[in-house]
Coordinates of C-alpha atoms in Angstrom, one line a residue:
L1 CA -48.2 -34.2 -4.2
G2 CA -44.9 -33.3 -5.9
I3 CA -45.5 -36.0 -8.6
T4 CA -49.0 -34.8 -9.2
T5 CA -47.9 -31.2 -9.6
A6 CA -45.0 -32.1 -11.9
K7 CA -47.3 -34.2 -14.2
K8 CA -49.9 -31.5 -14.3
S9 CA -47.3 -29.0 -15.4
Y10 CA -46.1 -31.5 -18.1
D11 CA -49.7 -32.0 -19.3
Y12 CA -50.3 -28.3 -19.5
V13 CA -47.2 -27.5 -21.5
K14 CA -47.8 -30.5 -23.8
K15 CA -51.4 -29.4 -24.4
S16 CA -50.4 -25.9 -25.1
G17 CA -47.6 -26.6 -27.5
G18 CA -47.9 -30.2 -28.7
E19 CA -45.4 -33.0 -28.4
A20 CA -42.8 -31.2 -30.5
N21 CA -42.9 -28.1 -28.2
F22 CA -39.2 -27.7 -27.1
P23 CA -40.0 -26.4 -23.5
L24 CA -41.5 -29.8 -22.9
I25 CA -38.0 -31.2 -22.2
K26 CA -37.9 -29.2 -18.9
E27 CA -41.1 -30.7 -17.7
I28 CA -40.1 -34.2 -18.6
T29 CA -36.8 -33.7 -16.7
N30 CA -38.7 -32.4 -13.7
V31 CA -41.1 -35.4 -13.6
S32 CA -38.2 -37.8 -13.8
Q33 CA -36.4 -35.9 -11.0
V34 CA -39.4 -35.9 -8.7
Y35 CA -39.9 -39.6 -9.2
F36 CA -36.2 -40.2 -8.4
D37 CA -36.3 -38.1 -5.3
S38 CA -39.4 -40.0 -4.1
G39 CA -37.5 -43.3 -4.5
D40 CA -39.6 -44.5 -7.5
Y41 CA -36.6 -45.3 -9.7
E42 CA -38.5 -47.3 -12.3
N43 CA -40.7 -44.3 -13.2
A44 CA -37.7 -42.0 -12.9
H45 CA -35.9 -44.1 -15.5
Y46 CA -39.0 -44.3 -17.7
W47 CA -39.3 -40.5 -17.8
A48 CA -35.6 -40.0 -18.4
Q49 CA -35.9 -42.4 -21.4
Q50 CA -38.8 -40.3 -22.6
G51 CA -36.6 -37.2 -22.3
D52 CA -33.9 -39.0 -24.3
A53 CA -36.4 -40.0 -27.0
F54 CA -37.8 -36.4 -27.0
L55 CA -34.3 -35.0 -27.7
D56 CA -33.7 -37.5 -30.4
G57 CA -37.0 -36.4 -32.0
Q58 CA -35.9 -32.8 -31.8
L59 CA -32.6 -33.7 -33.4
S60 CA -34.4 -35.3 -36.3
R61 CA -36.6 -32.2 -36.8
A62 CA -33.7 -29.8 -36.4
A63 CA -33.5 -27.3 -39.2
S64 CA -29.8 -26.9 -39.0
Q65 CA -26.6 -28.2 -37.3
I66 CA -26.9 -25.3 -34.9
D67 CA -30.3 -26.4 -33.8
S68 CA -28.9 -29.9 -33.2
I69 CA -26.1 -28.4 -31.0
Q70 CA -28.7 -26.4 -29.0
V71 CA -30.8 -29.6 -28.5
E72 CA -27.8 -31.6 -27.3
F73 CA -27.1 -29.0 -24.5
Y74 CA -30.1 -30.4 -22.6
R75 CA -28.7 -34.0 -22.8
P76 CA -26.4 -34.1 -19.7
T77 CA -29.2 -33.7 -17.1
I78 CA -31.3 -36.4 -18.8
T79 CA -28.4 -38.7 -19.0
H80 CA -27.6 -38.2 -15.4
L81 CA -31.1 -39.1 -14.3
E82 CA -31.3 -42.1 -16.7
V83 CA -28.0 -43.7 -15.5
R84 CA -28.7 -43.0 -11.8
S85 CA -32.2 -44.4 -11.9
L86 CA -31.1 -47.5 -13.9
L87 CA -28.3 -48.2 -11.4
K88 CA -30.8 -48.0 -8.5
M89 CA -33.3 -50.4 -10.1
T90 CA -31.0 -53.1 -11.5
N91 CA -28.7 -55.7 -10.0
Q92 CA -26.4 -55.7 -13.0
T93 CA -22.8 -55.2 -12.0
S94 CA -20.9 -56.7 -14.9
T95 CA -17.9 -54.7 -16.3
A96 CA -19.6 -54.4 -19.7
F97 CA -22.8 -53.0 -18.2
I98 CA -20.9 -50.4 -16.1
E99 CA -18.7 -49.4 -19.0
E100 CA -21.8 -48.9 -21.1
Q101 CA -23.1 -46.4 -18.5
L102 CA -19.7 -44.7 -18.3
D103 CA -19.8 -44.2 -22.1
K104 CA -23.1 -42.3 -21.7
I105 CA -21.6 -40.1 -19.0
D106 CA -18.5 -39.4 -21.1
D107 CA -20.8 -38.2 -23.9
A108 CA -22.7 -36.0 -21.5
V109 CA -19.5 -34.5 -20.1
A110 CA -18.3 -33.8 -23.7
V111 CA -21.5 -31.7 -24.2
L112 CA -20.7 -29.7 -21.0
E113 CA -17.2 -29.1 -22.3
R114 CA -18.6 -27.6 -25.6
R115 CA -21.2 -25.6 -23.6
K116 CA -18.6 -24.2 -21.3
T117 CA -17.0 -22.1 -24.0
T118 CA -20.2 -20.1 -24.5
T119 CA -21.4 -19.9 -20.9
F120 CA -21.0 -16.5 -19.3
S121 CA -23.9 -15.6 -17.0
T122 CA -23.6 -16.4 -13.3
D123 CA -26.8 -18.5 -13.3
D124 CA -25.7 -20.5 -16.3
I125 CA -22.2 -21.1 -14.8
N126 CA -23.7 -22.3 -11.5
K127 CA -25.9 -24.7 -13.4
L128 CA -22.9 -25.9 -15.4
L129 CA -20.9 -26.5 -12.2
I130 CA -23.8 -28.5 -10.7
E131 CA -24.0 -30.7 -13.8
Y132 CA -20.3 -31.2 -13.8
K133 CA -20.2 -32.2 -10.2
S134 CA -23.2 -34.6 -10.5
L135 CA -21.7 -36.4 -13.5
N136 CA -18.2 -36.5 -12.1
N137 CA -19.4 -38.0 -8.8
L138 CA -21.4 -40.6 -10.7
S139 CA -18.6 -41.5 -13.0
K140 CA -16.0 -41.5 -10.1
G141 CA -18.2 -44.0 -8.2
L142 CA -18.6 -46.3 -11.2
Y143 CA -14.9 -46.4 -12.0
H144 CA -14.2 -47.1 -8.3
Q145 CA -16.7 -50.0 -8.4
L146 CA -14.8 -51.4 -11.4
F147 CA -11.5 -51.0 -9.6
T148 CA -12.9 -52.8 -6.6
R149 CA -14.3 -55.7 -8.7
T150 CA -11.3 -56.2 -11.0
G151 CA -8.3 -54.7 -9.2
E152 CA -7.2 -53.2 -12.6
T153 CA -5.0 -50.1 -12.1
R154 CA -6.5 -48.4 -15.1
F155 CA -9.8 -48.0 -13.3
L156 CA -8.1 -46.5 -10.2
D157 CA -6.3 -44.1 -12.6
K158 CA -9.7 -43.0 -14.0
T159 CA -11.2 -42.7 -10.5
M160 CA -8.4 -40.3 -9.5
A161 CA -8.3 -38.5 -12.8
I162 CA -12.0 -37.6 -12.4
Q163 CA -11.3 -36.5 -8.8
E164 CA -8.5 -34.1 -9.8
S165 CA -10.2 -32.8 -13.0
G166 CA -13.3 -31.9 -11.0
I167 CA -11.2 -29.4 -9.1
Y168 CA -9.9 -27.7 -12.2
N169 CA -13.2 -27.8 -14.0
R170 CA -14.7 -25.8 -11.1
I171 CA -11.8 -23.3 -11.2
R172 CA -11.9 -22.9 -15.0
T173 CA -15.7 -22.5 -15.1
Q174 CA -15.5 -19.7 -12.5
F175 CA -13.1 -17.8 -14.8
N176 CA -15.9 -17.4 -17.3
S177 CA -18.0 -15.6 -14.7
R178 CA -15.7 -12.6 -14.7
N179 CA -14.8 -11.1 -18.1
N180 CA -12.4 -8.7 -16.4
I181 CA -10.0 -11.4 -15.1
R182 CA -6.5 -10.7 -16.3
F183 CA -3.7 -13.3 -16.4
G184 CA -0.1 -12.2 -16.0
G185 CA 2.2 -12.3 -19.0
I186 CA -0.7 -12.5 -21.5
P187 CA -1.0 -9.5 -23.9
Q188 CA -4.3 -7.6 -23.6
E189 CA -4.9 -8.1 -27.4
T190 CA -4.7 -11.9 -26.9
L191 CA -7.3 -11.8 -24.1
N192 CA -9.5 -9.5 -26.1
R193 CA -9.3 -11.9 -29.1
E194 CA -10.2 -14.8 -26.8
Q195 CA -13.3 -13.0 -25.5
Q196 CA -14.3 -11.9 -29.0
L197 CA -14.1 -15.5 -30.3
K198 CA -16.2 -16.8 -27.4
Q199 CA -18.8 -14.2 -27.9
T200 CA -18.9 -15.0 -31.6
L201 CA -19.4 -18.7 -30.9
K202 CA -22.3 -17.9 -28.5
E203 CA -24.0 -15.6 -31.0
A204 CA -23.5 -18.2 -33.8
L205 CA -25.6 -20.7 -31.7
Q206 CA -28.5 -18.2 -31.8
P207 CA -28.4 -17.0 -35.4
K208 CA -30.5 -14.1 -36.6
E209 CA -33.0 -14.6 -39.4
G210 CA -31.2 -14.9 -42.7
E211 CA -27.8 -15.4 -41.2
P212 CA -26.0 -18.3 -42.9
I213 CA -25.6 -21.6 -41.0
S214 CA -21.9 -21.6 -41.9
S215 CA -21.3 -18.8 -39.4
Y216 CA -21.1 -21.3 -36.5
F217 CA -18.6 -23.5 -38.2
D218 CA -16.5 -20.5 -39.2
A219 CA -16.5 -19.4 -35.6
N220 CA -15.6 -22.8 -34.3
E221 CA -12.7 -23.2 -36.7
A222 CA -11.4 -19.8 -35.7
W223 CA -11.6 -20.8 -32.0
V224 CA -9.7 -24.1 -32.6
L225 CA -6.9 -22.2 -34.5
F226 CA -6.7 -19.7 -31.6
L227 CA -6.3 -22.5 -29.1
D228 CA -3.5 -24.1 -31.2
S229 CA -1.6 -20.8 -31.2
L230 CA -2.3 -20.2 -27.5
K231 CA -0.8 -23.6 -26.7
I232 CA 2.5 -22.7 -28.5
Q233 CA 2.8 -19.0 -27.5
Y234 CA 1.5 -19.1 -23.9
P235 CA 1.7 -22.7 -22.7
K236 CA 1.2 -21.8 -19.0
Y237 CA -2.0 -19.9 -19.7
Y238 CA -3.2 -22.7 -22.1
K239 CA -2.5 -25.3 -19.4
V240 CA -4.4 -23.5 -16.7
R241 CA -7.5 -22.8 -18.8
Y242 CA -7.8 -25.4 -21.6
A243 CA -5.4 -28.3 -21.5
T244 CA -6.6 -31.9 -20.9
I245 CA -6.4 -32.6 -17.2
E246 CA -5.5 -36.2 -16.7
Q247 CA -2.4 -38.0 -15.5
P248 CA -2.1 -41.7 -14.6
I249 CA -1.2 -42.3 -11.0
T250 CA 2.0 -44.1 -12.1
N251 CA 3.3 -40.8 -13.6
L252 CA 2.4 -38.8 -10.6
Q253 CA 3.9 -41.3 -8.3
K254 CA 7.3 -40.7 -9.8
N255 CA 7.2 -37.1 -8.6
V256 CA 6.4 -38.0 -4.9
P257 CA 9.5 -36.6 -3.0
S258 CA 11.7 -39.2 -1.4
E259 CA 11.0 -40.0 2.3
T260 CA 7.5 -38.5 1.9
T261 CA 4.0 -40.0 2.0
V262 CA 1.1 -38.3 0.1
I263 CA -2.4 -38.8 1.4
R264 CA -5.2 -37.9 -0.9
Y265 CA -8.6 -37.9 0.8
L266 CA -11.6 -38.2 -1.4
F267 CA -15.4 -38.8 -1.2
I268 CA -16.8 -41.5 -3.4
N269 CA -20.6 -41.9 -3.3
D270 CA -21.4 -41.9 0.4
G271 CA -18.0 -43.1 1.6
L272 CA -14.7 -41.5 2.5
Y273 CA -11.4 -42.9 1.2
A274 CA -7.7 -42.2 1.4
L275 CA -5.2 -42.8 -1.4
V276 CA -1.8 -43.3 0.2
L277 CA 1.1 -42.8 -2.1
T278 CA 4.8 -43.1 -1.7
S279 CA 7.4 -43.2 -4.6
T280 CA 7.1 -47.0 -4.6
K281 CA 3.6 -47.9 -3.2
K282 CA 0.0 -46.9 -3.6
D283 CA -3.1 -48.0 -1.6
L284 CA -6.7 -46.9 -1.8
I285 CA -8.2 -47.4 1.7
F286 CA -11.9 -47.2 2.7
L287 CA -12.1 -45.1 5.8
S288 CA -15.7 -44.7 6.7
D289 CA -19.3 -44.0 5.6
E290 CA -19.5 -41.8 8.7
L291 CA -18.7 -38.3 7.2
P292 CA -16.7 -36.0 9.5
A293 CA -18.3 -32.6 8.5
D294 CA -20.3 -32.3 11.7
K295 CA -17.4 -33.0 14.0
I296 CA -15.2 -30.4 12.1
S297 CA -18.0 -27.8 12.4
Q298 CA -18.1 -28.5 16.2
L299 CA -14.3 -27.9 16.4
A300 CA -14.7 -24.6 14.7
E301 CA -17.3 -23.5 17.2
T302 CA -15.6 -24.8 20.4
Q303 CA -11.9 -24.6 19.8
G304 CA -11.1 -23.3 23.3
D305 CA -13.2 -25.8 25.3
L306 CA -10.9 -28.7 26.2
Q307 CA -13.7 -31.0 27.5
L308 CA -15.6 -30.6 24.2
V309 CA -12.8 -30.8 21.7
A310 CA -10.5 -33.5 23.3
P311 CA -12.9 -36.3 22.3
I312 CA -13.4 -34.9 18.8
Y313 CA -9.6 -34.8 18.2
H314 CA -9.4 -38.4 19.1
D315 CA -12.6 -39.5 17.2
L316 CA -11.2 -37.8 14.0
F317 CA -7.9 -39.6 14.5
Q318 CA -9.8 -42.9 14.6
L319 CA -11.8 -42.0 11.6
L320 CA -9.2 -40.3 9.3
W321 CA -5.8 -41.7 10.4
K322 CA -6.0 -45.0 12.3
P323 CA -7.0 -47.0 9.2
I324 CA -3.9 -45.8 7.3
E325 CA -1.5 -45.4 10.2
Q326 CA 0.5 -48.5 9.3
L327 CA 1.0 -47.2 5.7
V328 CA 2.6 -43.9 6.9
S329 CA 6.2 -44.7 7.8
T330 CA 7.7 -41.4 6.8
E331 CA 8.1 -38.2 8.9
K332 CA 7.1 -36.0 6.0
V333 CA 3.5 -36.1 5.0
I334 CA 1.6 -34.1 2.3
I335 CA -2.1 -34.1 2.8
I336 CA -4.6 -33.3 0.0
P337 CA -8.0 -32.9 1.6
D338 CA -11.4 -33.0 0.1
G339 CA -14.6 -31.1 0.9
A340 CA -15.0 -30.3 4.6
L341 CA -11.5 -31.7 5.4
F342 CA -10.0 -28.5 4.0
N343 CA -11.3 -26.8 7.2
L344 CA -9.4 -29.3 9.5
S345 CA -5.9 -29.0 10.9
F346 CA -4.8 -32.6 10.8
E347 CA -2.0 -31.9 13.3
T348 CA -4.5 -31.7 16.1
L349 CA -5.6 -35.3 15.8
T350 CA -4.7 -37.4 18.8
P351 CA -4.1 -41.2 19.2
T352 CA -5.4 -41.0 22.7
R353 CA -7.5 -38.3 24.5
I354 CA -5.6 -35.4 25.8
A355 CA -5.9 -34.1 29.4
T356 CA -4.5 -30.6 28.6
F357 CA -3.8 -28.6 25.5
G358 CA -0.1 -28.9 26.3
D359 CA -0.4 -32.6 25.7
L360 CA -0.7 -31.9 21.9
A361 CA 3.1 -31.4 21.8
T362 CA 3.6 -35.1 22.5
N363 CA 0.3 -36.8 21.7
S364 CA -0.8 -35.7 18.2
L365 CA 0.1 -35.8 14.6
L366 CA 2.0 -32.6 15.2
A367 CA 4.3 -34.7 17.4
R368 CA 4.8 -37.3 14.7
H369 CA 5.0 -35.7 11.3
H370 CA 6.1 -32.7 9.3
I371 CA 2.7 -32.0 7.6
S372 CA 2.1 -29.8 4.6
Y373 CA -1.0 -29.5 2.4
N374 CA -2.0 -29.2 -1.3
Y375 CA -5.2 -29.1 -3.3
S376 CA -4.4 -31.5 -6.1
L377 CA -2.3 -34.6 -7.0
L378 CA -1.6 -32.9 -10.3
L379 CA 0.7 -30.5 -8.6
L380 CA 3.1 -33.4 -7.9
D381 CA 3.8 -33.1 -11.6
E382 CA 5.4 -29.7 -11.1
S383 CA 9.2 -29.4 -10.9
Q384 CA 10.4 -29.8 -7.3
K385 CA 13.4 -27.5 -7.8
S386 CA 13.1 -24.2 -6.1
V387 CA 14.1 -21.0 -7.9
D388 CA 16.9 -19.1 -6.2
Y389 CA 15.6 -15.5 -6.3
G390 CA 18.2 -12.7 -5.7
N391 CA 16.1 -10.9 -3.1
N392 CA 15.5 -12.5 0.3
F393 CA 12.4 -10.7 1.7
V394 CA 9.7 -8.1 1.2
A395 CA 6.9 -7.3 3.7
F396 CA 3.6 -5.5 3.3
A397 CA 1.9 -4.5 6.6
P398 CA -0.7 -1.9 6.8
E399 CA -1.3 -1.5 10.6
F400 CA -4.7 0.1 10.2
S401 CA -3.9 2.4 13.1
E402 CA -6.3 5.1 14.3
Q403 CA -4.0 7.7 12.7
M404 CA -4.3 5.9 9.3
K405 CA -8.1 5.8 9.6
A406 CA -8.3 9.4 10.7
A407 CA -6.2 10.6 7.7
Y408 CA -8.5 8.6 5.4
S409 CA -11.6 10.1 6.9
I410 CA -10.2 13.6 6.4
A411 CA -9.3 12.8 2.7
I412 CA -12.8 11.8 1.8
V413 CA -14.9 14.9 1.1
D414 CA -18.2 13.2 0.3
S415 CA -19.2 11.1 3.3
L416 CA -21.3 8.8 1.0
E417 CA -18.0 7.6 -0.5
L418 CA -16.6 6.7 2.9
D419 CA -15.5 3.0 3.2
K420 CA -17.0 2.3 6.6
T421 CA -15.7 -1.3 6.7
Y422 CA -12.1 0.1 6.4
L423 CA -12.7 2.2 9.5
T424 CA -13.7 -0.8 11.6
L425 CA -10.6 -2.9 10.9
L426 CA -8.6 -3.8 14.0
P427 CA -5.1 -2.4 14.3
Q428 CA -2.2 -4.9 13.9
P429 CA 0.8 -3.6 15.9
F430 CA 2.5 -7.0 16.2
S431 CA 2.5 -7.4 12.4
I432 CA 4.3 -4.1 12.0
D433 CA 7.0 -5.2 14.5
M434 CA 7.4 -8.5 12.7
A435 CA 7.7 -6.9 9.3
E436 CA 10.3 -4.4 10.5
E437 CA 12.4 -7.0 12.4
Y438 CA 12.7 -9.6 9.6
S439 CA 13.2 -6.9 6.9
R440 CA 16.4 -6.0 8.8
R441 CA 17.3 -9.5 9.6
F442 CA 16.9 -10.8 6.1
N443 CA 18.3 -7.6 4.5
G444 CA 14.9 -7.0 2.8
N445 CA 12.4 -4.3 2.3
S446 CA 9.1 -3.4 4.1
Y447 CA 6.2 -1.3 3.1
L448 CA 4.4 -0.3 6.3
N449 CA 1.2 1.5 7.3
E450 CA 0.1 4.1 4.6
N451 CA 2.9 2.8 2.3
S452 CA 1.4 -0.6 2.2
T453 CA -0.9 0.1 -0.7
K454 CA -2.2 -2.2 -3.4
Q455 CA -0.3 -0.2 -6.0
L456 CA 3.0 -0.5 -4.2
F457 CA 2.4 -4.2 -3.6
T458 CA 1.8 -4.8 -7.3
A459 CA 5.0 -2.9 -8.2
N460 CA 7.3 -4.4 -5.6
A461 CA 6.2 -7.9 -4.5
R462 CA 7.7 -9.8 -7.3
E463 CA 10.9 -11.9 -7.4
H464 CA 11.6 -12.4 -3.7
K465 CA 12.3 -15.6 -1.8
I466 CA 9.7 -14.6 0.8
I467 CA 6.7 -12.3 0.3
H468 CA 5.2 -11.5 3.7
I469 CA 1.7 -10.1 3.6
A470 CA 0.3 -9.1 7.0
T471 CA -3.1 -7.6 6.6
H472 CA -6.9 -8.3 6.9
A473 CA -8.9 -10.4 4.5
E474 CA -12.6 -10.6 3.7
S475 CA -14.0 -13.9 2.6
N476 CA -16.9 -14.1 0.1
N477 CA -18.9 -17.2 1.0
I478 CA -20.8 -17.2 -2.3
S479 CA -18.1 -16.6 -4.9
P480 CA -14.6 -17.5 -3.5
E481 CA -12.9 -15.6 -6.4
L482 CA -14.3 -12.4 -4.9
S483 CA -12.6 -12.9 -1.5
R484 CA -10.1 -10.1 -1.0
L485 CA -7.0 -8.9 0.8
V486 CA -7.2 -5.4 2.3
F487 CA -4.3 -2.9 1.8
A488 CA -3.9 0.7 2.9
K489 CA -5.9 3.5 1.2
N490 CA -3.7 5.4 -1.3
L491 CA -4.3 9.0 -0.1
D492 CA -1.8 10.4 -2.7
D493 CA -4.0 9.5 -5.7
D494 CA -7.6 10.5 -5.8
A495 CA -8.2 8.1 -8.7
S496 CA -7.1 5.0 -6.8
I497 CA -8.0 5.9 -3.2
A498 CA -10.9 3.3 -3.3
D499 CA -8.7 0.7 -5.0
N500 CA -7.2 -0.9 -1.9
Y501 CA -8.7 -4.4 -2.2
L502 CA -6.8 -7.2 -4.0
Y503 CA -9.4 -9.8 -5.1
T504 CA -8.5 -13.5 -5.5
F505 CA -9.3 -13.3 -9.2
E506 CA -6.9 -10.3 -9.6
I507 CA -4.0 -12.3 -8.1
Y508 CA -3.7 -14.1 -11.5
N509 CA -2.5 -10.9 -13.0
Q510 CA 0.2 -10.3 -10.4
N511 CA 3.8 -11.3 -10.5
L512 CA 4.3 -13.0 -7.1
S513 CA 7.3 -15.1 -8.1
S514 CA 8.6 -16.4 -4.8
N515 CA 9.6 -19.5 -2.9
L516 CA 7.1 -18.7 -0.2
A517 CA 4.2 -16.2 0.2
I518 CA 3.0 -15.7 3.8
L519 CA -0.5 -14.5 4.4
T520 CA -1.2 -13.8 8.1
A521 CA -4.5 -12.2 7.1
C522 CA -7.5 -12.8 9.4
E523 CA -10.0 -15.1 7.7
T524 CA -7.7 -16.0 4.8
G525 CA -9.0 -19.5 4.6
K526 CA -12.5 -19.0 6.1
P527 CA -14.9 -21.9 5.1
T528 CA -17.3 -21.2 2.2
H529 CA -20.6 -22.7 1.2
Q530 CA -18.6 -25.2 -0.8
P531 CA -16.1 -26.5 1.8
G532 CA -12.5 -26.0 0.6
E533 CA -13.4 -23.8 -2.4
G534 CA -12.0 -20.7 -0.8
M535 CA -8.6 -22.3 0.0
I536 CA -8.4 -24.0 -3.4
S537 CA -9.1 -20.7 -5.2
L538 CA -6.5 -18.8 -3.2
A539 CA -3.8 -21.4 -3.5
H540 CA -4.4 -21.8 -7.2
A541 CA -4.2 -18.1 -7.8
F542 CA -1.0 -17.7 -5.9
N543 CA 0.5 -20.7 -7.6
Y544 CA -0.3 -19.3 -11.0
A545 CA 1.1 -16.0 -10.0
G546 CA 4.4 -17.7 -9.3
S547 CA 4.5 -18.6 -5.6
E548 CA 5.8 -22.1 -5.0
S549 CA 4.0 -22.3 -1.7
I550 CA 1.9 -20.2 0.7
L551 CA 1.6 -20.2 4.4
T552 CA -1.9 -19.2 5.3
S553 CA -4.7 -19.7 7.9
L554 CA -7.7 -22.0 8.0
W555 CA -9.6 -19.7 10.3
K556 CA -9.5 -16.2 11.9
V557 CA -6.2 -16.1 13.7
D558 CA -5.0 -14.3 16.8
E559 CA -2.5 -11.6 15.7
Q560 CA -0.1 -11.9 18.6
S561 CA 0.2 -15.7 18.6
S562 CA 0.4 -16.0 14.8
N563 CA 3.3 -13.5 14.8
Q564 CA 5.1 -15.4 17.5
I565 CA 4.8 -18.6 15.4
I566 CA 5.9 -16.8 12.3
G567 CA 9.0 -15.5 14.2
Y568 CA 9.9 -19.1 15.3
F569 CA 9.2 -20.2 11.7
Y570 CA 11.6 -17.6 10.2
E571 CA 14.4 -18.6 12.6
N572 CA 14.0 -22.2 11.6
L573 CA 14.0 -21.3 7.9
E574 CA 17.2 -19.3 8.5
S575 CA 18.9 -22.3 10.0
G576 CA 18.2 -24.3 6.7
M577 CA 15.1 -26.3 7.7
A578 CA 12.5 -27.3 5.1
K579 CA 9.3 -25.2 5.2
D580 CA 7.2 -28.1 6.7
E581 CA 9.7 -28.9 9.3
A582 CA 10.2 -25.2 10.2
L583 CA 6.5 -24.7 10.7
R584 CA 6.1 -27.9 12.8
N585 CA 9.0 -26.9 15.1
A586 CA 7.7 -23.3 15.3
K587 CA 4.3 -24.6 16.6
L588 CA 6.0 -26.9 19.1
S589 CA 8.1 -23.9 20.3
Y590 CA 4.9 -21.9 20.6
I591 CA 3.1 -24.6 22.7
A592 CA 6.1 -25.0 25.0
N593 CA 6.1 -21.3 25.8
A594 CA 2.3 -20.7 25.8
G595 CA 0.4 -20.5 29.0
G596 CA -3.2 -21.5 29.8
R597 CA -5.8 -21.1 27.1
T598 CA -3.3 -19.7 24.6
A599 CA -1.9 -23.3 24.1
A600 CA -5.3 -24.2 22.5
P601 CA -5.1 -25.1 18.8
H602 CA -7.3 -22.0 18.1
Y603 CA -4.1 -20.0 18.5
W604 CA -1.6 -22.0 16.5
A605 CA -3.1 -24.9 14.5
G606 CA -4.8 -22.7 11.9
L607 CA -1.5 -21.8 10.2
V608 CA -0.8 -24.3 7.4
L609 CA 1.6 -24.7 4.5
M610 CA 0.1 -25.2 1.1
G611 CA 2.5 -26.3 -1.7
D612 CA 6.2 -27.1 -2.1
P613 CA 7.7 -27.8 1.4
A614 CA 11.4 -27.5 0.2
P615 CA 13.7 -25.2 2.1
V616 CA 13.9 -21.5 1.2
P617 CA 17.4 -20.8 -0.1
L618 CA 18.0 -17.6 1.9
S619 CA 21.1 -15.7 1.1
S620 CA 23.8 -16.0 3.7
G621 CA 24.1 -12.7 5.4
I622 CA 25.8 -12.5 8.8
P623 CA 24.3 -15.3 10.9
T624 CA 23.1 -14.7 14.4
W625 CA 25.9 -16.6 16.0
L626 CA 28.5 -14.5 14.1
W627 CA 26.9 -11.3 15.4
I628 CA 27.3 -12.8 19.0
V629 CA 30.9 -13.5 18.3
I630 CA 31.5 -10.0 16.9
G631 CA 29.8 -8.5 19.9
L632 CA 32.0 -10.5 22.3
V633 CA 35.1 -9.5 20.4
V634 CA 34.1 -5.8 20.5
I635 CA 33.4 -6.1 24.3
G636 CA 36.8 -7.8 24.8
L637 CA 38.6 -5.1 22.8
I638 CA 36.9 -2.4 24.8
F639 CA 37.9 -4.1 28.1
F640 CA 41.4 -4.7 26.8
F641 CA 42.1 -1.1 25.7
G642 CA 40.3 0.2 28.8
S643 CA 42.6 -1.9 31.0
K644 CA 45.6 -0.8 29.0
R645 CA 44.8 2.9 29.5
R646 CA 44.4 2.5 33.3
S647 CA 47.7 0.7 33.5

């Protein structure tokens, strides 16, 4: 039925407009896709070739170079269908044949790169992302096939380069969906010029009648010159938005910290693999064609039920860790997940089934390794040296108490403008206590309750070793860049009273220079419709804003237990532990002191470290042991002088 309907639609459009009718390409593509979906790869390939020939014909009839460019924009989808259907219907596996298909894909990706500059609408951006993902997955699978056949490292390099570039392509393309995104350190006139040149390019591709053809080439030349100047004047911004994203594994391997194993999980075709890297070795290991998404979803729904989750922890260990276990000889491990694996706390995986949640302290990856996470191998190319900021600590903790909510309700005259979501936020008393205690202990500052506004955060968060943010968060499952942190309402300024949300895309314009940003926000890392996208977006934004690492949550966290763990974590950092070691020991301390159901991973395993695991160089104030000594001396002096007076 689908094939019949698709061909009828094709016949109608062809009859209405003739063979040169440009909308016909959409119908040809649809027919090819329907054949492919039905498993008829021969006809799918035939119709894809028809589409290719149709576009070639349009090119020969193009009245201008601009028309040619517009025609080429339809090529990637056709190329994807043509290559996929050909691979399905042929037994050819020679290196020359596969490289020929890869050349076609590279040409299609180059078209997407050109199109990206002039793509702004949400629908067009989503289509672009789908095309990128489809072509990248196809290309990644073919390069992996070549690596498997030949063992040549260059093919493994390309496999991994495509994996990592896919992440950044998604992030970069999402930037285009929001013209109001601002990037810290970039003058407004530069950003305005960038938008103006992009708009000019877009308009030049759709020239008005009588407009000279040269306008497109003039616009393109101006754009290239702008990128050249951007590369020199603002290299950090150029790198995050426009630079070529590709690094050979050999180069990245040099940056793997000593005594550390990096595990990069990745999906290739229908299989799950793990690239295991140390500073001297690299191995790509096939794990399984049994994908773990369903088991991870079950964990999210049944975290507190020991009988249900115990076998899942063990099954996931067998699936994700057992095949690479012999390759991981270091205590320190950096895990770079892929897809649904971003929603998993690897520390909960168990070599044997547990009988109680307390067993996780001795029978789990938590018991074996200091685990931290990242979202890309390319971040291993960053300098591992931490900046020694002058200020130790700053905390922002709006408690969302009933008094704060009542004051806000009174301040709003028009009830239609009342933010009802704000009034339903749960109070966070433990977070206030934590912020106050460690502000004193680390000789830092804290902005609490009504003083924890977005405006004060923007003005005071920068240049601290630790930025502690204890608030609520709201995840956007459709557009991760619209997820937001919630701050107190600014009742002192009518103009900004509603501006208490810090969106992920706004973080790029913040100065959050720090060794560590801690987000104990509820739902910080809540899974999105694209697994892992929310965590990647958040970590990338904080990284660009200057945070070397973030400690955040994979799921909605319990306020009391998370603050207990953060307290242990801070004590460990103060003693000089690296961040990954400090977090692991904090969790072990929590489990040792937790009772009953509060030992379940739901209460502790969601807190994860993303980024640089190096120690935080906290300034040496008066250590705890010295306070004890001083106290004992003071007591001794009081006792001595008291005894002397009595005598």
